[in-house]
Amino acid sequence: MAPSRSGPNLSRIATSLGVSVATVSNALSGKGRVSGQLIERIREHAAELGYVPSQAGRALRTGRSGVLGLVLPDIANPLFPKIAQAIEFAASAAGYGVLIADSRGDIATQTEAIDRLVERGVDGMIVIPRRATRISSTSCPVAIIDTPSTPGNTVSADHWQGGREIAGHLADLGHRHILIIGNNQESSVQNDRVGGIRAGMRPGMHSETLWIDRLEQDGGRGCPLGLAEKARQGFTAFAALSDLQALRALTELQQGGVNVPADVSVTGFDDLIWSPVVTPSLTTVRMDMDRIAGIAVSALVATIRANRIREGMLVTAEIERVAMQLIVRQSSGPAKPAPETSEPKT
């Protein structure tokens, strides 16, 4: 087999045009003193030959790698590959590659992941932090995607507004007794969602919050949540703070003989890929990840290109919160009147 030939390099372009390599380099990079007419000629000829700039050579000339880092809190969670795909697409459109690291939900691993990306020479970094952690000390600019209440947050979904959307939807269906189901009380995102649901409730509505991590401390991982009993107590809506928790609620209620949505309604957050195809299909709130990723990458790249870089810099964006969209499906329906003697405590 004949060896494959690489694309034309600067020397081939210079030889074919009868100019120096330095002149070609300056024309293609926009540096040095080269006449506009010659720049146009060189660039047109390079395009005709299929010239592709060397990333390594560009890094040597500019001191930049053309690569962004992305730190995810748990790549096993089906939400985060979706986010990673949106960020990679936005970065590619801006001319950057992406290196991905997974903190696996561990604070020490998150710090190590950030350090490894810095050692790889990334120009900037996007971090979705592990719950209740702050990113402060790095040697490159950092964009944070968490929730607007997180100090230093660059841009994110408006999780509070998403919670209000859920509360308004359940109120319109006549629900007055809502059980909010969260996975971890330390999560800033989940706490903002809880706050939004509570803020969106109308007079006469009551809520109680069930934190799964508290139950599992005593009952063990995957223990029953007691949701069928909650339904018997008069709760008619189960507002989970993620689609994963909503699926757990759906499964437990159905196994306990509680019909969804005839007896109770179930809602989630995030609109994961399987949310439309479970039975019943899940009412949820969707993040506009393409827009969030575009804003984060644009703000980060603008900072890098403007050389407004200082150690530990957290990047800001003109738009810091992006509205969430309510997606109504089959798992939510009109409230079934609860027995007057079993009204839940507020």
Short mmCIF file of C-alpha atoms in Angstrom, two decimals:
data_model
loop_
_atom_site.label_atom_id
_atom_site.label_comp_id
_atom_site.label_asym_id
_atom_site.label_seq_id
_atom_site.Cartn_x
_atom_site.Cartn_y
_atom_site.Cartn_z
CA MET A 1 0.00 0.00 0.00
CA ALA A 2 1.35 3.44 -0.90
CA PRO A 3 1.78 5.78 2.05
CA SER A 4 -0.89 8.45 2.30
CA ARG A 5 0.25 11.94 1.44
CA SER A 6 -0.32 14.75 3.88
CA GLY A 7 -1.87 18.03 2.77
CA PRO A 8 0.34 20.83 1.46
CA ASN A 9 2.58 22.51 4.01
CA LEU A 10 3.85 26.08 4.09
CA SER A 11 6.99 25.16 2.13
CA ARG A 12 5.03 23.76 -0.81
CA ILE A 13 2.81 26.82 -0.92
CA ALA A 14 5.85 29.14 -0.73
CA THR A 15 7.71 27.26 -3.47
CA SER A 16 4.76 27.22 -5.85
CA LEU A 17 4.29 30.98 -5.45
CA GLY A 18 7.97 31.93 -5.34
CA VAL A 19 7.82 33.56 -1.91
CA SER A 20 9.37 32.74 1.46
CA VAL A 21 7.86 30.45 4.04
CA ALA A 22 7.79 33.39 6.46
CA THR A 23 5.71 35.40 4.01
CA VAL A 24 3.22 32.55 3.63
CA SER A 25 3.02 32.10 7.40
CA ASN A 26 2.44 35.80 7.99
CA ALA A 27 -0.20 35.97 5.26
CA LEU A 28 -2.14 33.04 6.67
CA SER A 29 -1.89 34.18 10.29
CA GLY A 30 -2.51 37.89 9.63
CA LYS A 31 0.83 38.90 11.11
CA GLY A 32 3.83 40.73 9.71
CA ARG A 33 4.04 43.14 6.78
CA VAL A 34 2.48 41.54 3.73
CA SER A 35 0.55 43.49 1.12
CA GLY A 36 -3.18 42.91 0.93
CA GLN A 37 -2.91 41.75 -2.66
CA LEU A 38 -0.29 39.13 -1.81
CA ILE A 39 -2.24 37.99 1.26
CA GLU A 40 -5.28 37.38 -0.90
CA ARG A 41 -3.21 35.52 -3.49
CA ILE A 42 -1.55 33.29 -0.89
CA ARG A 43 -4.81 32.46 0.87
CA GLU A 44 -6.58 31.66 -2.38
CA HIS A 45 -3.74 29.38 -3.46
CA ALA A 46 -3.66 27.66 -0.06
CA ALA A 47 -7.39 27.03 -0.29
CA GLU A 48 -7.03 25.62 -3.81
CA LEU A 49 -4.38 23.19 -2.57
CA GLY A 50 -6.47 22.12 0.43
CA TYR A 51 -4.08 23.53 3.04
CA VAL A 52 -5.12 22.82 6.64
CA PRO A 53 -3.23 24.74 9.37
CA SER A 54 -1.24 22.58 11.77
CA GLN A 55 -2.72 22.75 15.26
CA ALA A 56 0.71 22.17 16.76
CA GLY A 57 2.22 24.90 14.65
CA ARG A 58 -0.55 27.29 15.55
CA ALA A 59 0.01 26.54 19.24
CA LEU A 60 3.70 27.38 18.88
CA ARG A 61 2.91 30.66 17.12
CA THR A 62 0.07 31.82 19.35
CA GLY A 63 0.81 30.13 22.66
CA ARG A 64 -2.66 28.60 22.54
CA SER A 65 -3.71 24.98 22.10
CA GLY A 66 -7.07 25.52 20.44
CA VAL A 67 -8.57 23.13 22.99
CA LEU A 68 -11.11 23.70 25.78
CA GLY A 69 -11.51 21.49 28.83
CA LEU A 70 -14.86 20.20 30.08
CA VAL A 71 -15.31 18.75 33.57
CA LEU A 72 -18.53 16.83 34.19
CA PRO A 73 -19.77 15.69 37.63
CA ASP A 74 -20.98 12.23 36.56
CA ILE A 75 -20.81 11.07 32.96
CA ALA A 76 -22.88 7.98 33.88
CA ASN A 77 -25.88 10.27 34.44
CA PRO A 78 -27.72 10.38 31.08
CA LEU A 79 -28.09 14.16 31.35
CA PHE A 80 -24.38 14.93 31.09
CA PRO A 81 -23.51 13.26 27.75
CA LYS A 82 -26.31 15.40 26.32
CA ILE A 83 -24.68 18.51 27.79
CA ALA A 84 -21.23 17.41 26.58
CA GLN A 85 -22.53 16.98 23.04
CA ALA A 86 -23.99 20.51 23.04
CA ILE A 87 -20.74 22.00 24.34
CA GLU A 88 -18.60 20.07 21.84
CA PHE A 89 -20.80 21.30 18.99
CA ALA A 90 -20.57 24.93 20.15
CA ALA A 91 -16.80 24.65 20.64
CA SER A 92 -16.30 23.09 17.21
CA ALA A 93 -18.24 25.93 15.62
CA ALA A 94 -15.86 28.35 17.33
CA GLY A 95 -12.81 26.44 16.05
CA TYR A 96 -11.94 24.60 19.28
CA GLY A 97 -11.60 20.98 20.28
CA VAL A 98 -12.77 19.65 23.66
CA LEU A 99 -11.10 17.40 26.24
CA ILE A 100 -13.55 15.83 28.68
CA ALA A 101 -12.91 14.77 32.27
CA ASP A 102 -15.30 13.13 34.75
CA SER A 103 -15.14 14.00 38.45
CA ARG A 104 -17.37 10.99 39.30
CA GLY A 105 -19.12 13.05 41.96
CA ASP A 106 -15.99 13.32 44.10
CA ILE A 107 -14.47 16.63 45.22
CA ALA A 108 -10.86 15.39 45.16
CA THR A 109 -11.37 13.81 41.73
CA GLN A 110 -12.85 17.06 40.46
CA THR A 111 -9.74 18.96 41.55
CA GLU A 112 -7.49 16.34 39.93
CA ALA A 113 -9.51 16.52 36.70
CA ILE A 114 -9.12 20.29 36.54
CA ASP A 115 -5.38 20.02 37.20
CA ARG A 116 -4.95 17.39 34.46
CA LEU A 117 -6.69 19.56 31.91
CA VAL A 118 -4.51 22.53 32.86
CA GLU A 119 -1.42 20.34 32.41
CA ARG A 120 -2.68 19.39 28.94
CA GLY A 121 -2.55 23.07 28.05
CA VAL A 122 -6.23 23.84 27.51
CA ASP A 123 -6.92 27.48 26.68
CA GLY A 124 -9.96 27.60 28.92
CA MET A 125 -12.32 25.35 30.78
CA ILE A 126 -16.05 24.73 31.29
CA VAL A 127 -16.92 23.12 34.61
CA ILE A 128 -20.22 21.68 35.76
CA PRO A 129 -19.29 21.40 39.43
CA ARG A 130 -20.04 18.61 41.80
CA ARG A 131 -22.88 19.67 44.05
CA ALA A 132 -22.08 22.27 46.72
CA THR A 133 -18.55 22.93 45.43
CA ARG A 134 -17.02 26.14 44.10
CA ILE A 135 -14.33 26.50 41.46
CA SER A 136 -11.81 29.20 42.28
CA SER A 137 -8.13 28.48 41.65
CA THR A 138 -7.06 27.64 38.09
CA SER A 139 -4.46 29.03 35.72
CA CYS A 140 -6.91 29.50 32.83
CA PRO A 141 -10.32 31.17 32.47
CA VAL A 142 -13.25 29.04 33.61
CA ALA A 143 -16.94 29.12 32.66
CA ILE A 144 -19.29 27.60 35.25
CA ILE A 145 -22.59 25.94 34.35
CA ASP A 146 -24.56 25.21 37.52
CA THR A 147 -27.46 27.46 38.59
CA PRO A 148 -27.86 31.26 38.81
CA SER A 149 -27.62 31.20 42.61
CA THR A 150 -24.14 29.62 42.47
CA PRO A 151 -21.40 32.24 43.12
CA GLY A 152 -19.42 32.78 39.91
CA ASN A 153 -21.98 31.01 37.70
CA THR A 154 -21.54 31.94 34.03
CA VAL A 155 -24.79 30.73 32.51
CA SER A 156 -27.31 28.00 33.21
CA ALA A 157 -30.92 27.00 32.98
CA ASP A 158 -33.23 29.04 35.21
CA HIS A 159 -34.02 26.19 37.58
CA TRP A 160 -36.12 28.41 39.86
CA GLN A 161 -38.32 29.40 36.91
CA GLY A 162 -38.55 25.73 35.93
CA GLY A 163 -39.89 24.95 39.38
CA ARG A 164 -42.51 27.67 39.04
CA GLU A 165 -43.56 26.14 35.70
CA ILE A 166 -44.16 22.80 37.42
CA ALA A 167 -46.11 24.39 40.27
CA GLY A 168 -48.30 26.37 37.88
CA HIS A 169 -49.03 23.29 35.78
CA LEU A 170 -50.05 21.23 38.82
CA ALA A 171 -52.15 24.11 40.18
CA ASP A 172 -54.02 24.37 36.88
CA LEU A 173 -54.83 20.66 37.17
CA GLY A 174 -56.32 21.21 40.63
CA HIS A 175 -53.53 19.69 42.72
CA ARG A 176 -53.26 21.12 46.21
CA HIS A 177 -51.03 18.60 48.01
CA ILE A 178 -47.60 18.13 46.40
CA LEU A 179 -44.77 15.85 47.47
CA ILE A 180 -41.44 17.20 46.16
CA ILE A 181 -38.87 14.42 45.67
CA GLY A 182 -35.18 15.32 45.64
CA ASN A 183 -32.04 13.23 45.58
CA ASN A 184 -29.61 15.36 47.56
CA GLN A 185 -30.27 18.32 49.80
CA GLU A 186 -26.77 19.75 49.17
CA SER A 187 -27.43 20.29 45.45
CA SER A 188 -27.75 23.97 44.54
CA VAL A 189 -29.67 23.03 41.40
CA GLN A 190 -32.19 20.91 43.29
CA ASN A 191 -32.63 23.51 46.03
CA ASP A 192 -33.36 26.15 43.40
CA ARG A 193 -35.93 23.83 41.83
CA VAL A 194 -37.55 23.29 45.23
CA GLY A 195 -37.61 27.04 45.83
CA GLY A 196 -39.24 27.63 42.46
CA ILE A 197 -41.95 25.04 43.08
CA ARG A 198 -42.76 26.53 46.47
CA ALA A 199 -42.73 30.06 45.12
CA GLY A 200 -45.10 29.06 42.30
CA MET A 201 -47.70 27.44 44.55
CA ARG A 202 -51.02 29.26 44.87
CA PRO A 203 -53.05 29.94 48.01
CA GLY A 204 -54.41 26.72 49.44
CA MET A 205 -51.58 24.58 48.06
CA HIS A 206 -49.25 22.70 50.42
CA SER A 207 -46.00 20.83 49.91
CA GLU A 208 -43.63 18.49 51.68
CA THR A 209 -40.10 17.64 50.52
CA LEU A 210 -38.75 14.09 50.61
CA TRP A 211 -34.95 13.83 50.33
CA ILE A 212 -33.93 10.40 49.07
CA ASP A 213 -30.40 10.61 50.52
CA ARG A 214 -31.85 10.96 54.02
CA LEU A 215 -34.05 7.88 53.60
CA GLU A 216 -31.20 5.84 52.16
CA GLN A 217 -28.96 6.61 55.13
CA ASP A 218 -31.24 4.38 57.20
CA GLY A 219 -32.91 2.16 54.61
CA GLY A 220 -29.98 1.55 52.29
CA ARG A 221 -29.46 2.40 48.63
CA GLY A 222 -32.58 1.85 46.55
CA CYS A 223 -34.85 1.46 49.57
CA PRO A 224 -38.63 2.05 49.19
CA LEU A 225 -39.64 5.70 49.44
CA GLY A 226 -43.09 5.01 50.89
CA LEU A 227 -44.85 6.81 48.04
CA ALA A 228 -47.98 4.65 47.97
CA GLU A 229 -48.54 5.55 51.62
CA LYS A 230 -48.03 9.22 50.76
CA ALA A 231 -50.75 8.86 48.12
CA ARG A 232 -53.07 7.34 50.74
CA GLN A 233 -52.31 10.31 53.00
CA GLY A 234 -53.72 12.64 50.36
CA PHE A 235 -50.79 13.72 48.18
CA THR A 236 -52.03 13.90 44.59
CA ALA A 237 -48.88 15.17 42.85
CA PHE A 238 -45.29 13.91 43.07
CA ALA A 239 -42.90 16.56 41.73
CA ALA A 240 -39.49 14.94 41.28
CA LEU A 241 -36.45 17.19 40.85
CA SER A 242 -35.03 15.10 38.02
CA ASP A 243 -36.37 12.61 35.51
CA LEU A 244 -34.30 9.85 37.15
CA GLN A 245 -36.13 10.43 40.44
CA ALA A 246 -39.43 10.73 38.57
CA LEU A 247 -38.87 7.28 37.01
CA ARG A 248 -38.18 5.85 40.45
CA ALA A 249 -41.39 7.43 41.71
CA LEU A 250 -43.42 6.14 38.75
CA THR A 251 -42.13 2.61 39.25
CA GLU A 252 -42.78 2.54 42.99
CA LEU A 253 -46.26 4.01 42.71
CA GLN A 254 -47.30 1.58 39.98
CA GLN A 255 -45.92 -1.37 41.94
CA GLY A 256 -47.90 -0.13 44.95
CA GLY A 257 -51.16 -0.19 43.00
CA VAL A 258 -51.37 3.57 42.49
CA ASN A 259 -52.42 4.55 38.97
CA VAL A 260 -50.60 7.41 37.21
CA PRO A 261 -52.20 9.78 36.26
CA ALA A 262 -55.70 8.61 37.30
CA ASP A 263 -54.83 8.58 41.03
CA VAL A 264 -51.78 10.83 41.21
CA SER A 265 -49.59 12.87 38.87
CA VAL A 266 -45.82 12.62 38.52
CA THR A 267 -43.50 15.26 37.02
CA GLY A 268 -39.74 15.50 36.48
CA PHE A 269 -36.95 17.76 35.30
CA ASP A 270 -34.44 17.56 32.39
CA ASP A 271 -36.42 15.74 29.66
CA LEU A 272 -33.99 12.84 29.30
CA ILE A 273 -33.99 10.77 26.14
CA TRP A 274 -36.28 8.08 27.55
CA SER A 275 -38.81 10.46 29.16
CA PRO A 276 -41.18 10.46 26.16
CA VAL A 277 -41.22 6.65 25.88
CA VAL A 278 -41.80 5.44 29.44
CA THR A 279 -45.37 4.48 30.38
CA PRO A 280 -46.98 6.87 31.00
CA SER A 281 -44.77 9.37 29.16
CA LEU A 282 -43.29 11.87 31.58
CA THR A 283 -44.33 15.48 32.06
CA THR A 284 -41.10 17.36 32.68
CA VAL A 285 -39.16 20.59 32.22
CA ARG A 286 -36.55 20.88 29.49
CA MET A 287 -33.27 22.81 29.48
CA ASP A 288 -32.20 24.58 26.28
CA MET A 289 -28.75 23.02 26.35
CA ASP A 290 -27.78 24.21 22.88
CA ARG A 291 -28.30 27.83 23.89
CA ILE A 292 -26.63 27.39 27.28
CA ALA A 293 -23.60 25.73 25.66
CA GLY A 294 -23.40 28.43 23.00
CA ILE A 295 -23.43 31.22 25.57
CA ALA A 296 -20.82 29.52 27.78
CA VAL A 297 -18.44 28.75 24.90
CA SER A 298 -18.84 32.22 23.34
CA ALA A 299 -18.08 33.96 26.64
CA LEU A 300 -15.08 31.71 27.28
CA VAL A 301 -13.64 32.08 23.77
CA ALA A 302 -14.14 35.88 23.84
CA THR A 303 -12.14 36.05 27.06
CA ILE A 304 -9.35 33.89 25.62
CA ARG A 305 -9.10 35.85 22.38
CA ALA A 306 -9.13 39.21 24.12
CA ASN A 307 -6.29 38.07 26.43
CA ARG A 308 -8.32 39.25 29.42
CA ILE A 309 -6.91 36.37 31.42
CA ARG A 310 -5.87 36.27 35.03
CA GLU A 311 -5.36 33.32 37.34
CA GLY A 312 -8.55 31.86 38.75
CA MET A 313 -10.72 33.96 36.45
CA LEU A 314 -14.40 33.04 36.31
CA VAL A 315 -15.96 34.07 33.02
CA THR A 316 -19.14 36.14 32.95
CA ALA A 317 -21.76 36.27 30.19
CA GLU A 318 -24.33 38.88 29.27
CA ILE A 319 -27.07 36.27 29.65
CA GLU A 320 -26.70 34.26 32.84
CA ARG A 321 -29.97 32.33 32.91
CA VAL A 322 -31.94 30.59 30.17
CA ALA A 323 -35.63 29.83 30.61
CA MET A 324 -36.77 26.22 30.92
CA GLN A 325 -39.66 24.81 28.89
CA LEU A 326 -42.54 22.83 30.35
CA ILE A 327 -43.22 19.62 28.38
CA VAL A 328 -46.68 18.25 29.20
CA ARG A 329 -47.16 14.51 28.62
CA GLN A 330 -49.29 11.68 30.02
CA SER A 331 -47.98 11.40 33.61
CA SER A 332 -49.86 14.47 34.83
CA GLY A 333 -53.62 14.84 34.92
CA PRO A 334 -56.48 16.37 36.92
CA ALA A 335 -56.25 15.95 40.67
CA LYS A 336 -58.32 13.23 42.30
CA PRO A 337 -60.06 14.63 45.38
CA ALA A 338 -58.39 13.42 48.56
CA PRO A 339 -60.38 12.26 51.62
CA GLU A 340 -61.03 15.20 53.92
CA THR A 341 -59.67 13.30 56.92
CA SER A 342 -56.27 12.62 55.34
CA GLU A 343 -55.02 16.13 54.48
CA PRO A 344 -51.23 16.19 54.70
CA LYS A 345 -49.50 18.43 57.18
CA THR A 346 -47.97 21.59 55.77
#
